[in-house]
Short mmCIF file of C-alpha atoms in Angstrom, two decimals:
data_model
loop_
_atom_site.label_atom_id
_atom_site.label_comp_id
_atom_site.label_asym_id
_atom_site.label_seq_id
_atom_site.Cartn_x
_atom_site.Cartn_y
_atom_site.Cartn_z
CA MET A 1 -41.53 -43.13 -161.15
CA SER A 2 -37.91 -44.66 -162.99
CA PRO A 3 -35.12 -44.65 -160.10
CA ASP A 4 -33.50 -43.05 -162.75
CA ASN A 5 -36.36 -40.18 -162.93
CA ILE A 6 -36.08 -39.46 -158.83
CA VAL A 7 -32.28 -38.98 -158.84
CA ALA A 8 -32.54 -36.48 -161.67
CA LYS A 9 -34.72 -34.88 -159.18
CA ILE A 10 -32.80 -34.64 -156.17
CA CYS A 11 -29.22 -33.14 -158.37
CA ALA A 12 -32.35 -30.57 -159.70
CA ALA A 13 -33.91 -30.23 -155.92
CA VAL A 14 -30.00 -29.76 -154.98
CA ASP A 15 -28.81 -27.88 -157.98
CA CYS A 16 -31.20 -25.60 -156.38
CA ILE A 17 -29.99 -24.53 -153.34
CA ILE A 18 -26.87 -24.83 -153.94
CA GLN A 19 -28.01 -21.82 -156.00
CA THR A 20 -29.30 -19.86 -153.45
CA GLY A 21 -26.91 -20.79 -150.63
CA LYS A 22 -24.08 -18.42 -152.30
CA ASP A 23 -26.43 -15.35 -151.27
CA TYR A 24 -25.02 -16.77 -147.49
CA ASN A 25 -21.36 -17.28 -146.94
CA GLY A 26 -22.18 -21.95 -148.18
CA LEU A 27 -24.78 -22.13 -145.84
CA PHE A 28 -29.03 -23.31 -146.84
CA PRO A 29 -31.81 -21.71 -145.58
CA SER A 30 -33.71 -23.27 -143.48
CA ILE A 31 -37.03 -22.25 -145.15
CA LEU A 32 -37.69 -21.89 -149.41
CA HIS A 33 -39.76 -21.67 -151.95
CA PRO A 34 -40.62 -25.28 -153.64
CA LYS A 35 -40.01 -23.60 -157.48
CA ASN A 36 -37.67 -21.21 -157.18
CA GLY A 37 -35.33 -22.40 -153.77
CA LYS A 38 -35.41 -18.31 -152.25
CA MET A 39 -35.02 -18.22 -148.45
CA LEU A 40 -39.01 -17.13 -147.68
CA MET A 41 -38.85 -13.45 -145.79
CA GLU A 42 -42.34 -14.17 -144.19
CA LYS A 43 -42.89 -16.97 -142.06
CA PRO A 44 -45.31 -20.14 -142.96
CA ALA A 45 -48.27 -21.06 -140.74
CA LYS A 46 -46.51 -24.23 -138.47
CA ILE A 47 -48.59 -26.54 -139.10
CA PRO A 48 -50.28 -29.21 -136.26
CA GLY A 49 -47.63 -31.29 -134.14
CA GLN A 50 -44.92 -28.40 -135.29
CA ARG A 51 -43.91 -25.92 -133.06
CA ASN A 52 -42.58 -22.26 -133.41
CA GLY A 53 -40.13 -22.85 -130.99
CA ASP A 54 -38.63 -25.27 -132.82
CA ARG A 55 -37.97 -23.76 -136.68
CA ALA A 56 -34.80 -22.00 -138.47
CA HIS A 57 -36.65 -19.05 -139.79
CA LEU A 58 -34.01 -16.59 -141.82
CA GLY A 59 -31.58 -18.91 -140.34
CA SER A 60 -29.30 -22.17 -141.41
CA ASN A 61 -29.03 -25.38 -139.45
CA LEU A 62 -26.52 -27.53 -139.70
CA ILE A 63 -28.36 -30.45 -138.26
CA HIS A 64 -31.47 -30.26 -140.00
CA ASP A 65 -28.99 -30.39 -143.63
CA GLU A 66 -26.99 -33.16 -141.90
CA PRO A 67 -28.74 -36.12 -144.12
CA LEU A 68 -28.53 -34.18 -147.38
CA LEU A 69 -24.47 -33.01 -146.87
CA ALA A 70 -24.10 -36.82 -146.79
CA THR A 71 -26.61 -37.37 -149.93
CA MET A 72 -24.39 -34.75 -151.81
CA ASN A 73 -20.77 -35.96 -151.29
CA THR A 74 -22.31 -39.70 -152.71
CA LEU A 75 -23.75 -38.32 -155.42
CA ALA A 76 -20.30 -35.86 -155.89
CA GLU A 77 -19.15 -39.67 -157.16
CA THR A 78 -21.73 -41.59 -158.70
CA GLU A 79 -23.33 -38.91 -160.72
CA SER A 80 -20.19 -36.72 -160.88
CA LYS A 81 -21.30 -34.10 -159.76
CA PRO A 82 -18.17 -32.62 -157.85
CA ALA A 83 -19.87 -29.06 -157.45
CA TYR A 84 -21.97 -31.04 -154.84
CA THR A 85 -18.69 -32.48 -152.28
CA GLU A 86 -17.01 -28.28 -152.92
CA ALA A 87 -20.16 -26.98 -152.06
CA VAL A 88 -20.94 -29.08 -148.50
CA ASP A 89 -16.95 -28.06 -147.91
CA GLN A 90 -17.45 -24.41 -147.66
CA TYR A 91 -21.09 -25.04 -145.89
CA LEU A 92 -19.59 -26.12 -143.79
CA ASN A 93 -15.90 -24.30 -143.43
CA HIS A 94 -18.62 -21.33 -143.22
CA PHE A 95 -19.63 -23.03 -139.85
CA ALA A 96 -16.63 -24.06 -138.49
CA GLN A 97 -14.55 -20.97 -139.03
CA ASN A 98 -18.22 -17.98 -138.62
CA CYS A 99 -20.83 -19.57 -136.91
CA THR A 100 -18.89 -21.81 -133.99
CA ILE A 101 -17.20 -19.30 -131.94
CA THR A 102 -19.82 -18.09 -128.62
CA GLU A 103 -19.31 -17.61 -125.45
CA SER A 104 -19.93 -21.06 -124.45
CA GLY A 105 -18.58 -22.31 -126.59
CA LEU A 106 -21.53 -24.83 -128.07
CA PHE A 107 -22.69 -24.52 -131.12
CA PRO A 108 -26.17 -22.38 -132.69
CA TRP A 109 -27.89 -25.74 -134.67
CA GLY A 110 -30.25 -28.06 -133.23
CA GLU A 111 -34.23 -27.45 -131.51
CA HIS A 112 -34.81 -23.83 -131.01
CA SER A 113 -31.31 -22.30 -131.48
CA TYR A 114 -29.60 -21.98 -135.63
CA TRP A 115 -27.66 -19.33 -137.55
CA HIS A 116 -29.18 -16.17 -138.82
CA LEU A 117 -28.81 -15.76 -142.04
CA THR A 118 -29.51 -12.16 -142.29
CA GLU A 119 -27.79 -10.91 -139.09
CA GLU A 120 -24.87 -12.66 -139.19
CA ARG A 121 -25.57 -14.08 -136.02
CA VAL A 122 -26.41 -16.50 -133.51
CA GLY A 123 -30.39 -16.56 -134.16
CA CYS A 124 -33.29 -19.07 -131.09
CA SER A 125 -36.62 -19.28 -132.55
CA ARG A 126 -37.50 -19.19 -128.48
CA ASN A 127 -35.90 -15.93 -128.61
CA PRO A 128 -36.46 -14.23 -131.62
CA ALA A 129 -34.85 -11.14 -131.48
CA GLY A 130 -31.87 -12.00 -130.24
CA GLY A 131 -29.37 -13.22 -127.22
CA ALA A 132 -30.29 -15.97 -124.82
CA ALA A 133 -29.96 -18.42 -126.90
CA ILE A 134 -30.60 -22.04 -125.96
CA HIS A 135 -28.54 -25.08 -127.00
CA ASP A 136 -30.36 -28.42 -127.19
CA HIS A 137 -28.33 -31.29 -129.41
CA LEU A 138 -32.13 -32.32 -131.34
CA ARG A 139 -30.61 -35.43 -132.80
CA GLN A 140 -26.44 -37.22 -133.01
CA ILE A 141 -23.83 -36.13 -135.53
CA PRO A 142 -22.13 -37.86 -137.15
CA LEU A 143 -18.53 -39.09 -137.14
CA TRP A 144 -17.61 -37.03 -139.72
CA ILE A 145 -19.39 -34.35 -140.02
CA TRP A 146 -16.32 -33.76 -136.80
CA GLN A 147 -14.36 -35.04 -138.48
CA LYS A 148 -14.62 -31.90 -141.30
CA LEU A 149 -15.46 -28.72 -138.91
CA GLU A 150 -11.76 -30.53 -136.72
CA SER A 151 -10.06 -29.95 -140.79
CA PHE A 152 -11.38 -26.73 -140.37
CA ASN A 153 -11.28 -25.71 -137.67
CA PRO A 154 -9.93 -27.97 -134.58
CA ILE A 155 -9.93 -25.20 -131.47
CA CYS A 156 -14.36 -25.38 -132.48
CA ILE A 157 -14.36 -28.90 -131.53
CA GLN A 158 -12.48 -28.25 -128.10
CA SER A 159 -14.57 -25.03 -127.22
CA PHE A 160 -17.58 -27.55 -128.05
CA ALA A 161 -16.82 -30.80 -126.02
CA ASP A 162 -15.45 -27.47 -122.83
CA GLY A 163 -19.78 -26.33 -123.33
CA LEU A 164 -21.14 -29.12 -123.12
CA ASP A 165 -20.38 -27.91 -118.89
CA TYR A 166 -23.48 -25.91 -119.51
CA HIS A 167 -25.63 -28.51 -119.18
CA TRP A 168 -25.56 -29.82 -116.27
CA THR A 169 -27.58 -28.12 -113.75
CA GLU A 170 -26.47 -25.94 -110.28
CA GLY A 171 -27.98 -27.64 -107.43
CA GLU A 172 -26.57 -30.60 -105.24
CA GLY A 173 -25.01 -33.59 -106.76
CA LEU A 174 -24.61 -33.45 -110.67
CA GLU A 175 -28.30 -33.50 -112.78
CA TYR A 176 -27.87 -32.14 -116.63
CA ILE A 177 -30.54 -30.51 -119.13
CA ARG A 178 -30.72 -31.06 -122.27
CA HIS A 179 -30.96 -27.61 -123.16
CA ALA A 180 -28.04 -25.30 -122.36
CA ASN A 181 -26.96 -21.41 -122.75
CA ILE A 182 -25.23 -19.88 -125.37
CA ASP A 183 -24.39 -16.81 -125.08
CA THR A 184 -23.62 -16.85 -122.20
CA LYS A 185 -20.72 -19.18 -119.28
CA GLU A 186 -23.92 -19.91 -117.25
CA HIS A 187 -24.83 -23.45 -115.66
CA LEU A 188 -29.63 -23.55 -115.03
CA VAL A 189 -31.28 -23.16 -111.85
CA ARG A 190 -33.41 -26.47 -111.34
CA GLY A 191 -36.15 -26.01 -112.37
CA GLY A 192 -39.43 -28.37 -111.91
CA ARG A 193 -38.55 -31.74 -113.91
CA SER A 194 -35.30 -33.15 -115.14
CA CYS A 195 -35.71 -32.94 -118.26
CA ASP A 196 -32.76 -34.75 -118.57
CA PHE A 197 -33.38 -37.28 -121.28
CA PRO A 198 -31.21 -40.69 -121.31
CA ARG A 199 -30.67 -40.40 -126.10
CA HIS A 200 -29.50 -36.18 -125.26
CA SER A 201 -26.34 -37.98 -123.08
CA GLY A 202 -25.58 -40.12 -125.77
CA PHE A 203 -25.10 -36.76 -128.20
CA TYR A 204 -22.75 -35.56 -125.41
CA ILE A 205 -21.24 -39.00 -124.79
CA SER A 206 -20.25 -38.70 -128.88
CA ASP A 207 -19.53 -35.73 -128.92
CA LEU A 208 -16.97 -35.96 -126.38
CA VAL A 209 -15.58 -38.80 -127.22
CA PHE A 210 -14.70 -37.40 -131.22
CA ALA A 211 -13.22 -34.33 -129.21
CA TYR A 212 -11.30 -36.92 -126.74
CA THR A 213 -9.27 -38.70 -129.53
CA LYS A 214 -8.35 -34.95 -130.60
CA ASP A 215 -6.48 -33.54 -127.15
CA GLN A 216 -6.35 -36.55 -123.90
CA ARG A 217 -7.10 -33.60 -121.95
CA PRO A 218 -7.83 -35.05 -118.15
CA GLU A 219 -11.59 -32.69 -117.95
CA THR A 220 -12.70 -34.39 -121.28
CA LEU A 221 -12.17 -38.12 -120.18
CA GLN A 222 -12.99 -36.57 -116.07
CA GLN A 223 -17.03 -36.07 -118.38
CA ILE A 224 -17.38 -38.32 -120.61
CA LYS A 225 -17.27 -40.52 -117.26
CA ASN A 226 -20.10 -38.06 -115.70
CA TYR A 227 -22.49 -38.38 -119.06
CA THR A 228 -21.85 -42.59 -119.04
CA ASN A 229 -22.43 -42.77 -115.72
CA TYR A 230 -25.30 -40.91 -115.27
CA TRP A 231 -28.03 -43.07 -115.89
CA TRP A 232 -25.98 -46.13 -115.08
CA GLU A 233 -27.75 -45.86 -110.99
CA LYS A 234 -31.23 -44.94 -113.04
CA ARG A 235 -31.69 -48.49 -115.05
CA ASP A 236 -34.13 -50.49 -113.48
CA GLU A 237 -33.44 -54.21 -113.90
CA ARG A 238 -34.64 -55.04 -116.87
CA GLY A 239 -32.11 -52.57 -118.03
CA LEU A 240 -35.31 -49.46 -118.94
CA LEU A 241 -34.77 -46.30 -118.74
CA ARG A 242 -37.00 -42.92 -117.44
CA ILE A 243 -37.76 -40.68 -119.95
CA GLU A 244 -36.25 -38.11 -116.87
CA SER A 245 -34.84 -38.96 -113.67
CA ARG A 246 -37.31 -36.98 -111.92
CA SER A 247 -40.97 -36.00 -112.56
CA PRO A 248 -43.96 -34.42 -110.76
CA LYS A 249 -47.08 -35.97 -110.30
CA ASP A 250 -48.55 -34.21 -112.68
CA ALA A 251 -47.27 -34.74 -114.89
CA GLU A 252 -48.81 -37.33 -115.98
CA SER A 253 -47.29 -38.02 -119.16
CA PHE A 254 -43.42 -38.67 -117.50
CA PHE A 255 -43.83 -39.26 -113.87
CA GLU A 256 -43.06 -43.06 -113.19
CA LYS A 257 -42.60 -43.93 -117.21
CA ASN A 258 -40.15 -45.64 -118.73
CA ALA A 259 -38.24 -44.84 -122.68
CA PRO A 260 -37.37 -47.78 -124.68
CA THR A 261 -36.64 -46.10 -127.89
CA GLN A 262 -34.75 -42.79 -126.13
CA THR A 263 -32.57 -46.16 -124.03
CA LEU A 264 -31.67 -48.09 -127.18
CA SER A 265 -31.27 -44.62 -128.28
CA LEU A 266 -28.55 -44.05 -124.67
CA GLY A 267 -27.35 -47.17 -125.54
CA ILE A 268 -26.14 -47.39 -129.79
CA SER A 269 -24.31 -44.15 -128.35
CA LEU A 270 -21.80 -45.95 -125.71
CA LEU A 271 -21.03 -48.52 -128.14
CA GLU A 272 -20.83 -46.00 -131.43
CA SER A 273 -18.22 -44.06 -128.45
CA ALA A 274 -16.50 -47.24 -126.94
CA THR A 275 -15.29 -47.62 -130.68
CA LEU A 276 -13.40 -44.55 -130.72
CA LEU A 277 -12.31 -44.69 -127.37
CA GLU A 278 -11.15 -47.72 -127.59
CA SER A 279 -7.33 -47.43 -128.65
CA LEU A 280 -7.30 -44.74 -125.73
CA GLN A 281 -8.75 -46.49 -123.06
CA PRO A 282 -9.86 -49.34 -123.50
CA GLU A 283 -11.17 -50.68 -119.88
CA TYR A 284 -13.16 -47.20 -120.11
CA ALA A 285 -14.22 -48.46 -123.52
CA ASP A 286 -15.18 -52.20 -122.54
CA GLN A 287 -17.53 -50.33 -119.28
CA MET A 288 -19.47 -48.32 -122.19
CA ARG A 289 -19.73 -51.34 -124.72
CA GLN A 290 -20.65 -53.70 -120.88
CA TYR A 291 -23.34 -50.29 -120.51
CA GLY A 292 -24.80 -50.29 -124.26
CA MET A 293 -25.37 -53.22 -124.36
CA VAL A 294 -27.56 -53.71 -120.85
CA TYR A 295 -29.49 -50.76 -122.76
CA ILE A 296 -30.99 -53.03 -125.59
CA ASP A 297 -31.56 -55.60 -123.24
CA GLY A 298 -33.50 -52.67 -121.30
CA PHE A 299 -34.81 -52.04 -125.29
CA LEU A 300 -36.43 -55.21 -125.19
CA ALA A 301 -37.96 -56.12 -121.82
CA ALA A 302 -40.12 -53.71 -123.11
CA PRO A 303 -43.98 -54.87 -123.88
CA HIS A 304 -43.72 -54.56 -127.21
CA ASN A 305 -45.61 -57.05 -129.21
CA LEU A 306 -44.27 -57.84 -132.07
CA GLU A 307 -47.27 -60.51 -133.57
CA THR A 308 -49.42 -57.62 -133.96
CA ARG A 309 -46.89 -55.05 -134.42
CA GLU A 310 -47.48 -52.69 -131.57
CA PHE A 311 -44.28 -51.43 -129.88
CA VAL A 312 -44.55 -49.10 -127.77
CA SER A 313 -43.52 -46.10 -127.06
CA MET A 314 -43.13 -45.90 -123.39
CA CYS A 315 -44.34 -47.89 -120.09
CA GLU A 316 -45.10 -48.13 -116.17
CA CYS A 317 -41.88 -48.25 -114.08
CA ARG A 318 -43.24 -50.32 -111.36
CA THR A 319 -45.38 -53.13 -113.64
CA ASN A 320 -44.05 -52.63 -117.26
CA ARG A 321 -47.19 -52.24 -119.12
CA PRO A 322 -47.18 -50.00 -122.04
CA TYR A 323 -48.39 -45.77 -122.47
CA GLY A 324 -49.11 -45.15 -125.27
CA SER A 325 -47.78 -46.87 -128.76
CA MET A 326 -45.64 -45.47 -131.76
CA SER A 327 -48.32 -45.30 -134.69
CA ALA A 328 -47.11 -45.93 -138.40
CA TRP A 329 -47.77 -42.09 -139.98
CA GLY A 330 -47.90 -38.20 -138.60
CA SER A 331 -45.76 -37.58 -135.99
CA VAL A 332 -45.59 -34.29 -133.74
CA TYR A 333 -43.36 -33.31 -131.43
CA GLY A 334 -43.22 -35.35 -128.56
CA SER A 335 -44.35 -38.36 -130.43
CA GLY A 336 -42.44 -39.99 -133.51
CA THR A 337 -43.64 -42.76 -136.06
CA VAL A 338 -42.56 -46.49 -135.64
CA GLY A 339 -39.86 -45.92 -138.63
CA SER A 340 -37.82 -44.09 -136.93
CA THR A 341 -37.27 -47.00 -134.23
CA GLY A 342 -36.98 -49.67 -137.09
CA VAL A 343 -34.07 -48.28 -138.27
CA LEU A 344 -32.29 -47.55 -134.94
CA CYS A 345 -32.78 -51.35 -134.27
CA LEU A 346 -31.34 -51.59 -137.54
CA GLY A 347 -28.44 -49.10 -136.50
CA GLY A 348 -28.57 -51.73 -132.96
CA TRP A 349 -28.31 -54.57 -135.13
CA LYS A 350 -25.43 -53.36 -136.82
CA GLN A 351 -23.51 -52.43 -133.79
CA THR A 352 -24.40 -55.94 -131.75
CA LYS A 353 -26.02 -58.68 -134.79
CA ASN A 354 -28.54 -59.70 -131.79
CA GLU A 355 -30.97 -61.32 -133.44
CA ARG A 356 -34.16 -59.70 -131.12
CA LEU A 357 -33.08 -56.27 -133.14
CA MET A 358 -33.86 -57.70 -136.29
CA GLU A 359 -36.74 -59.15 -135.59
CA CYS A 360 -38.54 -55.83 -133.94
CA ALA A 361 -36.85 -54.35 -137.95
CA ARG A 362 -38.65 -56.69 -139.51
CA ALA A 363 -41.95 -56.36 -137.50
CA ILE A 364 -42.03 -52.86 -138.10
CA GLY A 365 -40.51 -53.04 -141.76
CA SER A 366 -44.08 -55.42 -141.96
CA ILE A 367 -46.66 -52.94 -141.02
CA TYR A 368 -44.93 -50.58 -144.41
CA LEU A 369 -45.55 -53.28 -146.18
CA ASP A 370 -49.06 -53.41 -145.42
CA GLU A 371 -50.16 -49.61 -144.06
CA LYS A 372 -50.00 -47.79 -147.25
CA PHE A 373 -48.89 -43.67 -146.62
CA PRO A 374 -52.19 -42.60 -146.29
CA VAL A 375 -52.37 -40.92 -149.78
CA ASP A 376 -56.45 -40.13 -148.63
CA ARG A 377 -55.92 -38.37 -145.59
CA VAL A 378 -52.87 -35.60 -146.54
CA HIS A 379 -55.77 -32.91 -147.16
CA THR A 380 -57.00 -34.05 -144.54
CA GLU A 381 -57.29 -31.03 -142.53
CA GLY A 382 -55.56 -30.97 -139.63
CA PHE A 383 -53.50 -33.96 -140.49
CA LYS A 384 -49.41 -33.22 -141.73
CA ILE A 385 -47.29 -35.93 -142.23
CA PRO A 386 -43.51 -34.41 -142.00
CA ALA A 387 -41.03 -35.39 -144.99
CA SER A 388 -38.57 -37.26 -141.88
CA ASP A 389 -42.27 -40.04 -141.83
CA ALA A 390 -41.67 -41.42 -145.51
CA GLY A 391 -37.97 -40.37 -145.02
CA LEU A 392 -37.11 -42.51 -142.25
CA VAL A 393 -39.39 -45.42 -143.97
CA LEU A 394 -37.18 -45.16 -147.06
CA GLU A 395 -34.48 -45.62 -144.99
CA LEU A 396 -35.69 -48.47 -143.34
CA PHE A 397 -36.53 -50.01 -146.38
CA ALA A 398 -32.85 -49.78 -147.73
CA ASP A 399 -31.56 -50.99 -145.32
CA LEU A 400 -33.94 -53.68 -144.68
CA TYR A 401 -33.41 -54.75 -148.50
CA ASP A 402 -28.78 -53.77 -148.14
CA ILE A 403 -28.68 -56.65 -144.86
CA THR A 404 -30.71 -59.54 -146.40
CA SER A 405 -30.52 -59.20 -149.32
CA GLU A 406 -34.88 -59.82 -149.53
CA THR A 407 -36.11 -57.98 -152.98
CA LYS A 408 -39.60 -57.36 -151.28
CA TRP A 409 -37.49 -54.48 -149.02
CA LEU A 410 -36.69 -53.37 -152.00
CA ASP A 411 -39.90 -53.52 -153.80
CA GLY A 412 -41.68 -51.99 -150.71
CA GLY A 413 -39.07 -48.87 -151.13
CA MET A 414 -39.33 -47.87 -154.04
CA GLU A 415 -43.44 -47.77 -154.17
CA LEU A 416 -43.61 -45.25 -151.39
CA ALA A 417 -40.90 -43.71 -153.52
CA LYS A 418 -43.84 -43.50 -156.44
CA THR A 419 -45.87 -42.17 -154.13
CA VAL A 420 -44.12 -39.56 -152.43
CA MET A 421 -42.78 -38.17 -155.60
CA ASP A 422 -46.22 -37.73 -155.65
CA VAL A 423 -47.16 -36.07 -152.76
CA TYR A 424 -43.55 -34.25 -151.84
CA PHE A 425 -41.28 -33.59 -155.31
CA SER A 426 -43.91 -32.59 -157.75
CA GLU A 427 -41.85 -28.43 -157.44
CA THR A 428 -38.56 -28.11 -157.31
CA LEU A 429 -37.35 -28.54 -154.03
CA PRO A 430 -39.30 -31.00 -151.57
CA TYR A 431 -42.31 -29.86 -149.73
CA GLY A 432 -41.60 -30.16 -145.87
CA ALA A 433 -44.47 -32.46 -144.71
CA SER A 434 -47.97 -33.19 -146.80
CA ALA A 435 -50.52 -30.83 -148.46
CA ILE A 436 -47.76 -28.01 -147.30
CA ASP A 437 -46.21 -24.75 -150.45
CA TRP A 438 -42.54 -24.43 -149.44
CA TYR A 439 -39.18 -26.55 -147.98
CA GLU A 440 -38.64 -26.59 -143.94
CA SER A 441 -35.34 -27.98 -142.35
CA GLN A 442 -37.53 -28.65 -139.65
CA MET A 443 -39.96 -31.19 -141.05
CA GLY A 444 -36.77 -32.99 -142.40
CA PRO A 445 -36.37 -32.96 -146.26
CA ALA A 446 -33.16 -34.07 -145.93
CA PHE A 447 -34.12 -37.81 -144.67
CA LEU A 448 -36.91 -37.43 -147.59
CA ILE A 449 -33.72 -36.65 -149.55
CA HIS A 450 -31.40 -39.90 -148.07
CA GLY A 451 -34.44 -41.93 -147.89
CA LEU A 452 -35.25 -41.75 -152.24
CA ALA A 453 -31.49 -41.19 -152.95
CA ARG A 454 -30.73 -45.07 -150.91
CA VAL A 455 -33.27 -46.69 -152.67
CA ALA A 456 -33.07 -44.67 -156.18
CA LEU A 457 -29.64 -46.13 -156.24
CA MET A 458 -30.20 -49.29 -154.52
CA LYS A 459 -32.23 -50.26 -157.58
CA LEU A 460 -29.86 -48.58 -160.62
CA HIS A 461 -26.76 -50.54 -158.77
CA GLY A 462 -28.23 -54.01 -156.91
CA THR A 463 -26.05 -51.55 -153.53
CA CYS A 464 -25.05 -48.38 -152.43
CA ALA A 465 -22.20 -45.67 -151.70
CA LEU A 466 -24.24 -43.63 -149.78
CA VAL A 467 -24.66 -44.73 -146.04
CA PRO A 468 -27.55 -45.50 -143.83
CA ASN A 469 -27.90 -42.34 -141.24
CA TYR A 470 -28.86 -43.47 -138.47
CA THR A 471 -28.46 -39.82 -135.73
CA ALA A 472 -33.41 -39.52 -135.38
CA ARG A 473 -32.57 -41.15 -132.24
#
């Protein structure tokens, strides 16, 4: 399939989704029929490795959609389709004006919550009947989304920043949790484990720093400091951070385990946030940079083996021995693929120019040059490949080519693009995973569309106006 045809297929999918969104004030439903784009009123069965508590049936989830919205903005320019930018603005304007007014100030988006389209309320996949909605950030919010939301409703930015206080739990000393109540103003009670994953503090810091650039409130700055300092005293001598600070001994997969990619995620979030904070708090921005660099060194100190192309998902705190390696294909809840780590390494390289991060990204890219998309397994019972897996590898190839100009990366991207177009894109909309027959935003088709667009536009023009997406961290 030619790059022109790929772009045309993407535009047809965007046209279909925009048309469906017109029935829902411009918001995009999460689960759609792949031929006509209509919202599926009955929820399909979940695929292996997916949780029903993460899905947004009858709802719209902005964090799922942000790579798609970014792609639309670029295609509006490259393909002369101004209606795409109008659709993005309508989506974000409606969300900012109508979906952000909650008791806590936290937004209905992310891992569990969403905006319920048929009932015009906060929805939560863990509590579908309404009420007790749970906030979990899921991924990084890109700066351009915050800027758009602020332009449509400045009040919601500060309300959200205040709401992040509810991620702190009740108890002696500061301890946060990745979950928080949306519908009530109360802190969760601490359980048997902390669930204070390092990457989440990076998300909160980024959110708070943006809010602080708009209104220099001392309470916002204090929250920035609280979340920034939280993990610093918990790091080990290598700069690595635990998957969570407090785990019971019977939680074998978490107890006394470091999480290299989560450590890298927090480090990059700190470096990005420091750039925004520089003009207002230069000394503290410098401190954030110092912390971020230590965490990146921590990721590099983990027992990855570039020669054998093995990247550890976790490692033992005391011995630094590997505890599980990341696979190339077939992500499931709690276990991502190595491709997403490769993309994140390039995001870190752009912040630091640390060549060891580039070496990691190249090694991961080489995995995918050699280990092709497993077409022969996509119909195997119990094995489904979410669209995000393929999308993030396309992102990796596109970014490696953009940085190095080495044709092998673009060639690899085009080869993969042709394969995944056959696997996922036989209808108007891409399937959410291999060997299923519906579109579902939770499975990451927005990353597939974004990655395909990046590769195709680079093949057409030698460069790409669509910027990389590093939010899957």
